[in-house]
Short mmCIF file of N, CA and C and ligand atoms in Angstrom, two decimals:
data_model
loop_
_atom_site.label_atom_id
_atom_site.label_comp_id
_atom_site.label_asym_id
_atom_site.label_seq_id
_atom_site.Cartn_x
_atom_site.Cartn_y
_atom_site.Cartn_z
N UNK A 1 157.12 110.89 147.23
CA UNK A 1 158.42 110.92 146.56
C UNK A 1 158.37 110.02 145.32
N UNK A 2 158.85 110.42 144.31
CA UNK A 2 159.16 109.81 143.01
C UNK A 2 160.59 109.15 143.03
N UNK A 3 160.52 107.73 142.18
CA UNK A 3 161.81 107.57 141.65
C UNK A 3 162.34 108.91 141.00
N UNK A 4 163.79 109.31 141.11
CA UNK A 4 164.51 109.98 140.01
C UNK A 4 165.48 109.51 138.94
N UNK A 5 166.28 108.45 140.09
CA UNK A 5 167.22 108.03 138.90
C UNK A 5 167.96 106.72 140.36
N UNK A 6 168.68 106.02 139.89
CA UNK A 6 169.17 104.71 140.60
C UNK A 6 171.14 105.33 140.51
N UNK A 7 171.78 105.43 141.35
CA UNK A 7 173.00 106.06 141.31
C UNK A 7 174.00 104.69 141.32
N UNK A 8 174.76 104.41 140.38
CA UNK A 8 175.45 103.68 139.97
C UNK A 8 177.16 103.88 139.93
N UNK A 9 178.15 103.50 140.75
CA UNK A 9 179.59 103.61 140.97
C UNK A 9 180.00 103.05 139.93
N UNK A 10 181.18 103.20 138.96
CA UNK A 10 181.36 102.90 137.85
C UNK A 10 183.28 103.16 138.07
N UNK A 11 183.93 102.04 137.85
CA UNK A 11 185.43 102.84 137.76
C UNK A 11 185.69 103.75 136.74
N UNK A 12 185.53 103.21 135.70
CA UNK A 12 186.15 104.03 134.07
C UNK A 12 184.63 104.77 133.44
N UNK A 13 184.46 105.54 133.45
CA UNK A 13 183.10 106.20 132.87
C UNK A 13 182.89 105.70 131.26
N UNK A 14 184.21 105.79 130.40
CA UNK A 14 183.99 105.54 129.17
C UNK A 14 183.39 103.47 128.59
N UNK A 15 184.37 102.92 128.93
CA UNK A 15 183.94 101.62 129.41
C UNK A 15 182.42 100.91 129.64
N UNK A 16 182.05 102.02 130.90
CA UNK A 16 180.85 101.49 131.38
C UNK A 16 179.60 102.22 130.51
N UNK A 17 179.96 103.15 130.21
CA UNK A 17 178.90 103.75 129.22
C UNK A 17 178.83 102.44 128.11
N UNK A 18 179.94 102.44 127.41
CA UNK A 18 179.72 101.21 126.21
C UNK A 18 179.22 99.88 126.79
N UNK A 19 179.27 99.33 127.98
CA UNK A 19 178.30 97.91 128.24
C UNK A 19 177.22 98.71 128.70
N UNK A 20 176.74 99.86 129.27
CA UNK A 20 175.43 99.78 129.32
C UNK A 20 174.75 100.03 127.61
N UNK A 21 175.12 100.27 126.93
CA UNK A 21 174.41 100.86 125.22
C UNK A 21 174.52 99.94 124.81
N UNK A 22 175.25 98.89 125.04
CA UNK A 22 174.94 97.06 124.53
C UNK A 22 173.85 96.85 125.40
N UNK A 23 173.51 97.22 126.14
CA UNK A 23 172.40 96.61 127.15
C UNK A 23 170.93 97.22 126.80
N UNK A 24 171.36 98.28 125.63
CA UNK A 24 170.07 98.95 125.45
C UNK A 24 169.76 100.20 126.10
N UNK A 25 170.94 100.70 126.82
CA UNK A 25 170.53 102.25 127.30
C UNK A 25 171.07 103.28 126.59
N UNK A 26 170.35 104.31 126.63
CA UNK A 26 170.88 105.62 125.69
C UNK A 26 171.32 106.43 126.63
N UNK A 27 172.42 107.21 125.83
CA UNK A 27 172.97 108.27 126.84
C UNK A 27 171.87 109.37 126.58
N UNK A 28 172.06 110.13 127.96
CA UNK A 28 171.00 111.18 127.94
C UNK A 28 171.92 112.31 128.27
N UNK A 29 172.05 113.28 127.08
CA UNK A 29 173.69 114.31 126.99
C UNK A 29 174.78 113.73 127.17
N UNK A 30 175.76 114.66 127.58
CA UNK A 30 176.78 114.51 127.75
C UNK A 30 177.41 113.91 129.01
N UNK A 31 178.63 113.63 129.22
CA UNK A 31 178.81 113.33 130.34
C UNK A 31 179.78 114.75 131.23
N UNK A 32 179.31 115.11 132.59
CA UNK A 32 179.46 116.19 133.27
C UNK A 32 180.09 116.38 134.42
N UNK A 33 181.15 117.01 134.80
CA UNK A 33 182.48 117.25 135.28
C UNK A 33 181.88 117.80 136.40
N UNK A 34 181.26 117.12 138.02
CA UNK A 34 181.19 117.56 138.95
C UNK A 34 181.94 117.50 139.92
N UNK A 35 183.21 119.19 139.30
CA UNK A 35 184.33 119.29 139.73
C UNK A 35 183.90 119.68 141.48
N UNK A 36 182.94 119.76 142.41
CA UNK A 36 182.45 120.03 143.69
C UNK A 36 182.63 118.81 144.20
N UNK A 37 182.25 117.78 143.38
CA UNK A 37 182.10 116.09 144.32
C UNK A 37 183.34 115.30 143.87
N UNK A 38 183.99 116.05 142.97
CA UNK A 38 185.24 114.93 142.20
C UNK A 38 184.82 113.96 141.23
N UNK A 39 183.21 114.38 141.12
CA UNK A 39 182.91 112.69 140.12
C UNK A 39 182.92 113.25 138.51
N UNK A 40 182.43 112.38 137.85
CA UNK A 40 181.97 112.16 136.45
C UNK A 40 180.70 111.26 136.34
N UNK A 41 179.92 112.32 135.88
CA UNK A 41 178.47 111.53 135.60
C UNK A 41 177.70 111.64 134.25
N UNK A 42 177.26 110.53 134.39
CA UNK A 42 176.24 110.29 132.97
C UNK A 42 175.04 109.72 132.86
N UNK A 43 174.24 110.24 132.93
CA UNK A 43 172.66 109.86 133.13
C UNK A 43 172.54 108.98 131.69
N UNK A 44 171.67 107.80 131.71
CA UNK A 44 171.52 107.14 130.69
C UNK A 44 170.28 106.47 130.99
N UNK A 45 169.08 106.12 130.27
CA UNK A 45 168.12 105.94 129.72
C UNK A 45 168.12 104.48 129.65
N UNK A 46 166.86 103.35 130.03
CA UNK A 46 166.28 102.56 129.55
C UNK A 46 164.59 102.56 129.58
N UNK A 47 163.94 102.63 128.86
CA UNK A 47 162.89 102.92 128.79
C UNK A 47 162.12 104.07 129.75
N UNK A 48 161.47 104.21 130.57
CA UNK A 48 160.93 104.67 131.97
C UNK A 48 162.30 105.19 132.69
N UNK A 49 163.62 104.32 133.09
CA UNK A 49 164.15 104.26 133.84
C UNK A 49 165.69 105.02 133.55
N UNK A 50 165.90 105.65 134.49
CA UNK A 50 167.39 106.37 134.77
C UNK A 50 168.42 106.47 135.69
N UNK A 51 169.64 105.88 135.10
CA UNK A 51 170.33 105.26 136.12
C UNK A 51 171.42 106.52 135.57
N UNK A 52 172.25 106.93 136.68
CA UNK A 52 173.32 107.47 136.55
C UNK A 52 174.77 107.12 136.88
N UNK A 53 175.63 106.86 136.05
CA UNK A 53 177.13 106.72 136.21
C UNK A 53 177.44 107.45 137.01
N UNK A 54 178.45 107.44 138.01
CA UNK A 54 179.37 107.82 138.79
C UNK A 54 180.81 107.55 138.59
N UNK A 55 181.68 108.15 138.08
CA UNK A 55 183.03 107.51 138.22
C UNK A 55 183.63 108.79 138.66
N UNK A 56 184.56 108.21 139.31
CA UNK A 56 185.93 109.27 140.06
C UNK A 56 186.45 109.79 139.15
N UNK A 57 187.23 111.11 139.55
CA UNK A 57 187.58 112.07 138.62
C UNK A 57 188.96 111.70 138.88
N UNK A 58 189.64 111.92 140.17
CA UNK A 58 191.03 111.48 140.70
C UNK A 58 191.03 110.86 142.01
N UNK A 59 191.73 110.39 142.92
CA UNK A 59 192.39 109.73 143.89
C UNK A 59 191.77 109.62 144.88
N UNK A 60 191.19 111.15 145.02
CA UNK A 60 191.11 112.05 146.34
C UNK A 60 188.91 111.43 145.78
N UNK A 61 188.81 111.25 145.04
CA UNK A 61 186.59 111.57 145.18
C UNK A 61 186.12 110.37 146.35
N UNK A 62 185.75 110.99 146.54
CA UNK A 62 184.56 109.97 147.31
C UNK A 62 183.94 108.71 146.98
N UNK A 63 183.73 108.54 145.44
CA UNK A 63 182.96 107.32 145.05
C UNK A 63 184.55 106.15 145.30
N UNK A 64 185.53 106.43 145.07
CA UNK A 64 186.34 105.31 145.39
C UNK A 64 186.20 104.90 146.09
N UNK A 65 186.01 105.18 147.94
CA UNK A 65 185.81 103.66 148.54
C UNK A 65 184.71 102.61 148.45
N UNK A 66 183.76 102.67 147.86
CA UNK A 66 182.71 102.03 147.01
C UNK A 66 183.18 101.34 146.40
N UNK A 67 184.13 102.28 145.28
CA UNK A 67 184.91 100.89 144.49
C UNK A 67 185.70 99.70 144.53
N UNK A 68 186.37 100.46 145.70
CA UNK A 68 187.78 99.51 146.08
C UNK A 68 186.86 98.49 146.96
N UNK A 69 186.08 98.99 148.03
CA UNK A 69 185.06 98.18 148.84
C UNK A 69 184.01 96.81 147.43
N UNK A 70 183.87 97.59 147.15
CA UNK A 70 182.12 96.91 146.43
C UNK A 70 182.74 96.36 144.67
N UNK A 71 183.56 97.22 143.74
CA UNK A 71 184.03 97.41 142.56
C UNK A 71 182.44 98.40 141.82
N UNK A 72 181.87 97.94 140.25
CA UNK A 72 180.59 98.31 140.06
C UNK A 72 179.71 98.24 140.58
N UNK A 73 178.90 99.11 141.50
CA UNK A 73 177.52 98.90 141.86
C UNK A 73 176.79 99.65 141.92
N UNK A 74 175.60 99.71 141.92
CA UNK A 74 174.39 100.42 142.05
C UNK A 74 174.56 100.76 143.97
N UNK A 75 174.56 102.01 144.29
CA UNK A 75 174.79 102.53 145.52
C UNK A 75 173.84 103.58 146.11
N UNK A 76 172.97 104.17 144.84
CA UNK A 76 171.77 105.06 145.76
C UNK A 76 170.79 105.38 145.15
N UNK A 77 169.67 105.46 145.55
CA UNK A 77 168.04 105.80 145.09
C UNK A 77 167.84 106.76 144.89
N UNK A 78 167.71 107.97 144.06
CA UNK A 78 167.36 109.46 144.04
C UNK A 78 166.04 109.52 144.28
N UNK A 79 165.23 110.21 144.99
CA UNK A 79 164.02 110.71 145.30
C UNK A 79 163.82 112.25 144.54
N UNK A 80 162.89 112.36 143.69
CA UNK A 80 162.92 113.58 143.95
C UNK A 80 161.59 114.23 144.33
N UNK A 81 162.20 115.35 145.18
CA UNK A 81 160.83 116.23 145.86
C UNK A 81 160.62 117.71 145.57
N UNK A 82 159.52 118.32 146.50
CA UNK A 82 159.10 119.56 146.35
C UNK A 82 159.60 120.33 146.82
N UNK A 83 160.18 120.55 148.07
CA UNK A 83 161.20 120.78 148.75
C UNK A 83 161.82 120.25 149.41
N UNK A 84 162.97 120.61 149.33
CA UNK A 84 163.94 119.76 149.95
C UNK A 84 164.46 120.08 151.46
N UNK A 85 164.21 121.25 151.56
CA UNK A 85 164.84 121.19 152.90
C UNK A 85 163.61 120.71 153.99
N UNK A 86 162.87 120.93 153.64
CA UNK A 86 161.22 120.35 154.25
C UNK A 86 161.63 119.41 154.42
N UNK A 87 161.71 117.96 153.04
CA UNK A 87 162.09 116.86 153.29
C UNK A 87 163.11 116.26 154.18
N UNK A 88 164.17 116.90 153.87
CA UNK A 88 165.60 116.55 154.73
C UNK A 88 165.15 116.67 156.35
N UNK A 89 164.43 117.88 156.63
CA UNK A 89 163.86 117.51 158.22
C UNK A 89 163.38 116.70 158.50
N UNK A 90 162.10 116.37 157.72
CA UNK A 90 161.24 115.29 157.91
C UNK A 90 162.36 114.03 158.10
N UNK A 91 163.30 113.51 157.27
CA UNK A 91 164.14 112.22 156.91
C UNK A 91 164.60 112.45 158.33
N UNK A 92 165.89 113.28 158.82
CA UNK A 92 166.38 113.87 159.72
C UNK A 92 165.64 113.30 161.27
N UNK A 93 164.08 113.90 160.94
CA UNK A 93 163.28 113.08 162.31
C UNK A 93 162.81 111.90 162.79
N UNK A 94 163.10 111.23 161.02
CA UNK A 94 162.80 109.85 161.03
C UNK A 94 164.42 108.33 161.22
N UNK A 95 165.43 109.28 161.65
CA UNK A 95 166.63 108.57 162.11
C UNK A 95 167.55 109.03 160.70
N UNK A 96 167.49 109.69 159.90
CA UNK A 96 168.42 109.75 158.73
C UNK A 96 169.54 110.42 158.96
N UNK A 97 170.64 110.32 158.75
CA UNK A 97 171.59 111.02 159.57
C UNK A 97 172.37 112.18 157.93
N UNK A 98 172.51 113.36 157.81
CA UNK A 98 172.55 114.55 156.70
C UNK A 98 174.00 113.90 156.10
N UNK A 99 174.12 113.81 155.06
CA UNK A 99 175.53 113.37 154.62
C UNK A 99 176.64 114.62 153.48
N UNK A 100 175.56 114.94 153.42
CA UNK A 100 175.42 116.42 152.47
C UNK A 100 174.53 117.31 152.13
N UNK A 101 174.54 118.68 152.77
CA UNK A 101 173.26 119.45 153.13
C UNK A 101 173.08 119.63 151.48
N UNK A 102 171.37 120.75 151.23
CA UNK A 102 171.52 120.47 149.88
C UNK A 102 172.33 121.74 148.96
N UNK A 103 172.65 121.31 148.17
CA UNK A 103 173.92 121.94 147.03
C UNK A 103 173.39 121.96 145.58
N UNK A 104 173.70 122.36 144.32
CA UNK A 104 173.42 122.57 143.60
C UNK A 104 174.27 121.51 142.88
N UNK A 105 173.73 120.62 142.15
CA UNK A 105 174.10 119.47 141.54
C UNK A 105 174.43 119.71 139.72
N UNK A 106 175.47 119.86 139.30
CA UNK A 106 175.47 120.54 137.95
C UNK A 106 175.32 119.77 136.35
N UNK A 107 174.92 118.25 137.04
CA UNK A 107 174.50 117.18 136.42
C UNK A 107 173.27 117.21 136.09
N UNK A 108 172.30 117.77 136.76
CA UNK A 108 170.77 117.55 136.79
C UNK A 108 170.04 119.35 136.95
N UNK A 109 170.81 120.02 136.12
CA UNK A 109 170.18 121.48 135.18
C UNK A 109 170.38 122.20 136.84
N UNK A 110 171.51 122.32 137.95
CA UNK A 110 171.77 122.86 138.77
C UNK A 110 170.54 122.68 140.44
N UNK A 111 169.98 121.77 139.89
CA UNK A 111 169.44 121.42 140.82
C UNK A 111 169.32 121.48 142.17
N UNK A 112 169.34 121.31 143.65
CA UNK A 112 169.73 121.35 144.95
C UNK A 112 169.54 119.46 144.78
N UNK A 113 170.67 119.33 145.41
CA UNK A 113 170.11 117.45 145.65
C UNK A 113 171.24 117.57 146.81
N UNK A 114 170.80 116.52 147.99
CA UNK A 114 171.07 116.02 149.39
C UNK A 114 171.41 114.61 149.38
N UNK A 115 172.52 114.01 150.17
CA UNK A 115 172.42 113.07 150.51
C UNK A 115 172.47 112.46 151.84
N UNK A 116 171.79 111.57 152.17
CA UNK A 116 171.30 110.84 153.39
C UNK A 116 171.24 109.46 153.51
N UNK A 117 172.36 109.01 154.92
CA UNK A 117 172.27 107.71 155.43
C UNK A 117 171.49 107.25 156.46
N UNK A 118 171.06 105.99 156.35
CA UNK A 118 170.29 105.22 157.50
C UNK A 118 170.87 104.11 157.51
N UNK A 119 171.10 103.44 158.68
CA UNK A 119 171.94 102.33 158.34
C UNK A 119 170.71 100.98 157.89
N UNK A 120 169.53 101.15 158.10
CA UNK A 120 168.96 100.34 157.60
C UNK A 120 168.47 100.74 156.19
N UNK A 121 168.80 101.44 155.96
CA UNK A 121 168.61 102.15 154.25
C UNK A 121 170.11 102.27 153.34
N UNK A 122 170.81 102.72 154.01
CA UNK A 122 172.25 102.75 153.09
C UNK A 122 171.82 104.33 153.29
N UNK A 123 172.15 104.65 151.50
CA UNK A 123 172.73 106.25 151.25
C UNK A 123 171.21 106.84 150.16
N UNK A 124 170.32 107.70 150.43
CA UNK A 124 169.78 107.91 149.41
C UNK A 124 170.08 109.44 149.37
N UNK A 125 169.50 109.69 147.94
CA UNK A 125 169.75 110.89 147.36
C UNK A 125 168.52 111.75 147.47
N UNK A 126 168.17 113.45 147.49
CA UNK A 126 166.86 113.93 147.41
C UNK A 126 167.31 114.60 146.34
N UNK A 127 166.26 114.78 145.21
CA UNK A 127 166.72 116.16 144.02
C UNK A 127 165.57 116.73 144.72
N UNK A 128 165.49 118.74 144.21
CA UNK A 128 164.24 119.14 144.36
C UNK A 128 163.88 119.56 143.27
N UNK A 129 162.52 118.98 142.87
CA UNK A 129 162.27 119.22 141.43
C UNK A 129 160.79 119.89 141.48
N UNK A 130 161.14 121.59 141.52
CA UNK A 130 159.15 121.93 141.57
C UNK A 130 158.99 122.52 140.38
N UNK A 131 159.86 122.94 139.69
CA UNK A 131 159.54 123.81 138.49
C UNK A 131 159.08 123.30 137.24
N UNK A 132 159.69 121.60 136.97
CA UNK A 132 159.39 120.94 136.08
C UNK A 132 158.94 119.45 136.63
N UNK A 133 158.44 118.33 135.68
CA UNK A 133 158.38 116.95 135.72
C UNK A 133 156.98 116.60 136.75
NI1 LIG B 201 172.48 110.54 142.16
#
């Protein structure tokens, strides 16, 4: 498994974009309306490395109790693999418990990406990436 990207909770998307580009990261496109999860995301660039914004769209998304719990933080590891549903068994046999089977992610060129908890791991993410990278 490869790093893919470091998943980052963000309240205000616009905000946090401008302290990370003081920090030296570039946005990488636009930022993208994943009206399926309720979020707003923005992949952004520091050298090698890609971290993605997360901010809530409204009331009801998911990344809020993160926020209200934690405020900004870095919250999940993207892996990406060859296949994914292969992988997700494999994780699955190794105590990972499915948090979201995989779906087509419209942030990352429609991708399938999964997410998965361990309580000695937290929450990670799988993309499946065979066609490119
Ligand atoms: Ni992610």
């Amino acid at each position: 498994m490869r790093i893919h990207h470091l998943g980052y909770a963000v309240k205000s998307m616009d905000v946090s974009i401008e302290e990370f580009v003081k920090l030296g990261y570039e946005r990488v496109g636009e930022t993208v309306a994943d009206e399926a999860r309720g979020v707003m995301i923005q992949f952004m660039n520091l050298g090698n490395y890609c971290i993605e914004l997360v901010a809530p769209m409204n009331a009801a998304s998911s990344i809020n109790g993160i926020i209200t719990k934690l405020g900004n933080t870095p919250y999940h590891i993207c892996y990406s693999v060859d296949n994914i549903d292969e992988a997700v068994e494999r994780l699955k046999n190794e105590g990972y418990v499915l948090m979201e089977k995989p779906s087509c992610a419209i942030a990352i060129d429609s991708n399938k990406v999964a997410f998965l908890y361990n309580k000695h791991m937290g929450i990670i993410e799988l993309v499946e990436e065979n066609e490119h990278v």
